[in-house]
């Protein structure tokens, strides 16, 4: 995990200022290998997905996908995993604070340069040497595949690969929906929007091939000698 210092941040959804205490955040999205330990402990696996897109992109049912982010899980599974691991889901405010490198004016984890397939796992429709378009395989990539998508604190893949669940609800439907943050391998022409503007609301029981999870953990005013595992 990576230590994220606290501070004041303006949340894009309501334009209010929030004071955040220091916290820890997973350096990568939760991987298939990590989620498998959760399932092996007796928890339910992701549902078997059908359909061409799901069969191509849902990582749980792939072979040799241990280092890819888990996806095709709903909010309840994401929360249950984090709690099982001794952690929690980040709030949307914490997520945006970490993604911007704790800098209010920073548009993207790497700075202000326009997003590209070289920087993050996206789907920008860029024609490649093999004649295909997009950044790759129409599915997630192994975590950390794009070093450019790294925050100043060292957190990777916050802009692309898969969007990530948060504990924050939509104020209009607090009990039924939760906010996901970030872009994904399926993000196209709107990728140049600032990172805080990416994401959306979804029912807690809904899942998507472009949605995953990254966990957080409370921290004191100073980081401990060793990070939590």
XYZ file of C-alpha atoms in Angstrom, residues 7-20 92-93:
16
model
C -5.394 17.648 3.262
C -8.323 19.690 1.975
C -9.915 18.895 -1.375
C -12.858 20.207 -3.387
C -15.108 17.357 -4.494
C -16.271 17.689 -8.095
C -19.787 16.339 -7.502
C -20.915 19.000 -5.031
C -18.060 21.563 -5.131
C -17.737 21.348 -1.353
C -14.416 21.311 0.467
C -13.608 18.153 2.404
C -10.812 17.638 4.909
C -9.213 14.234 4.474
C -14.812 9.181 -3.779
C -13.106 12.192 -2.221
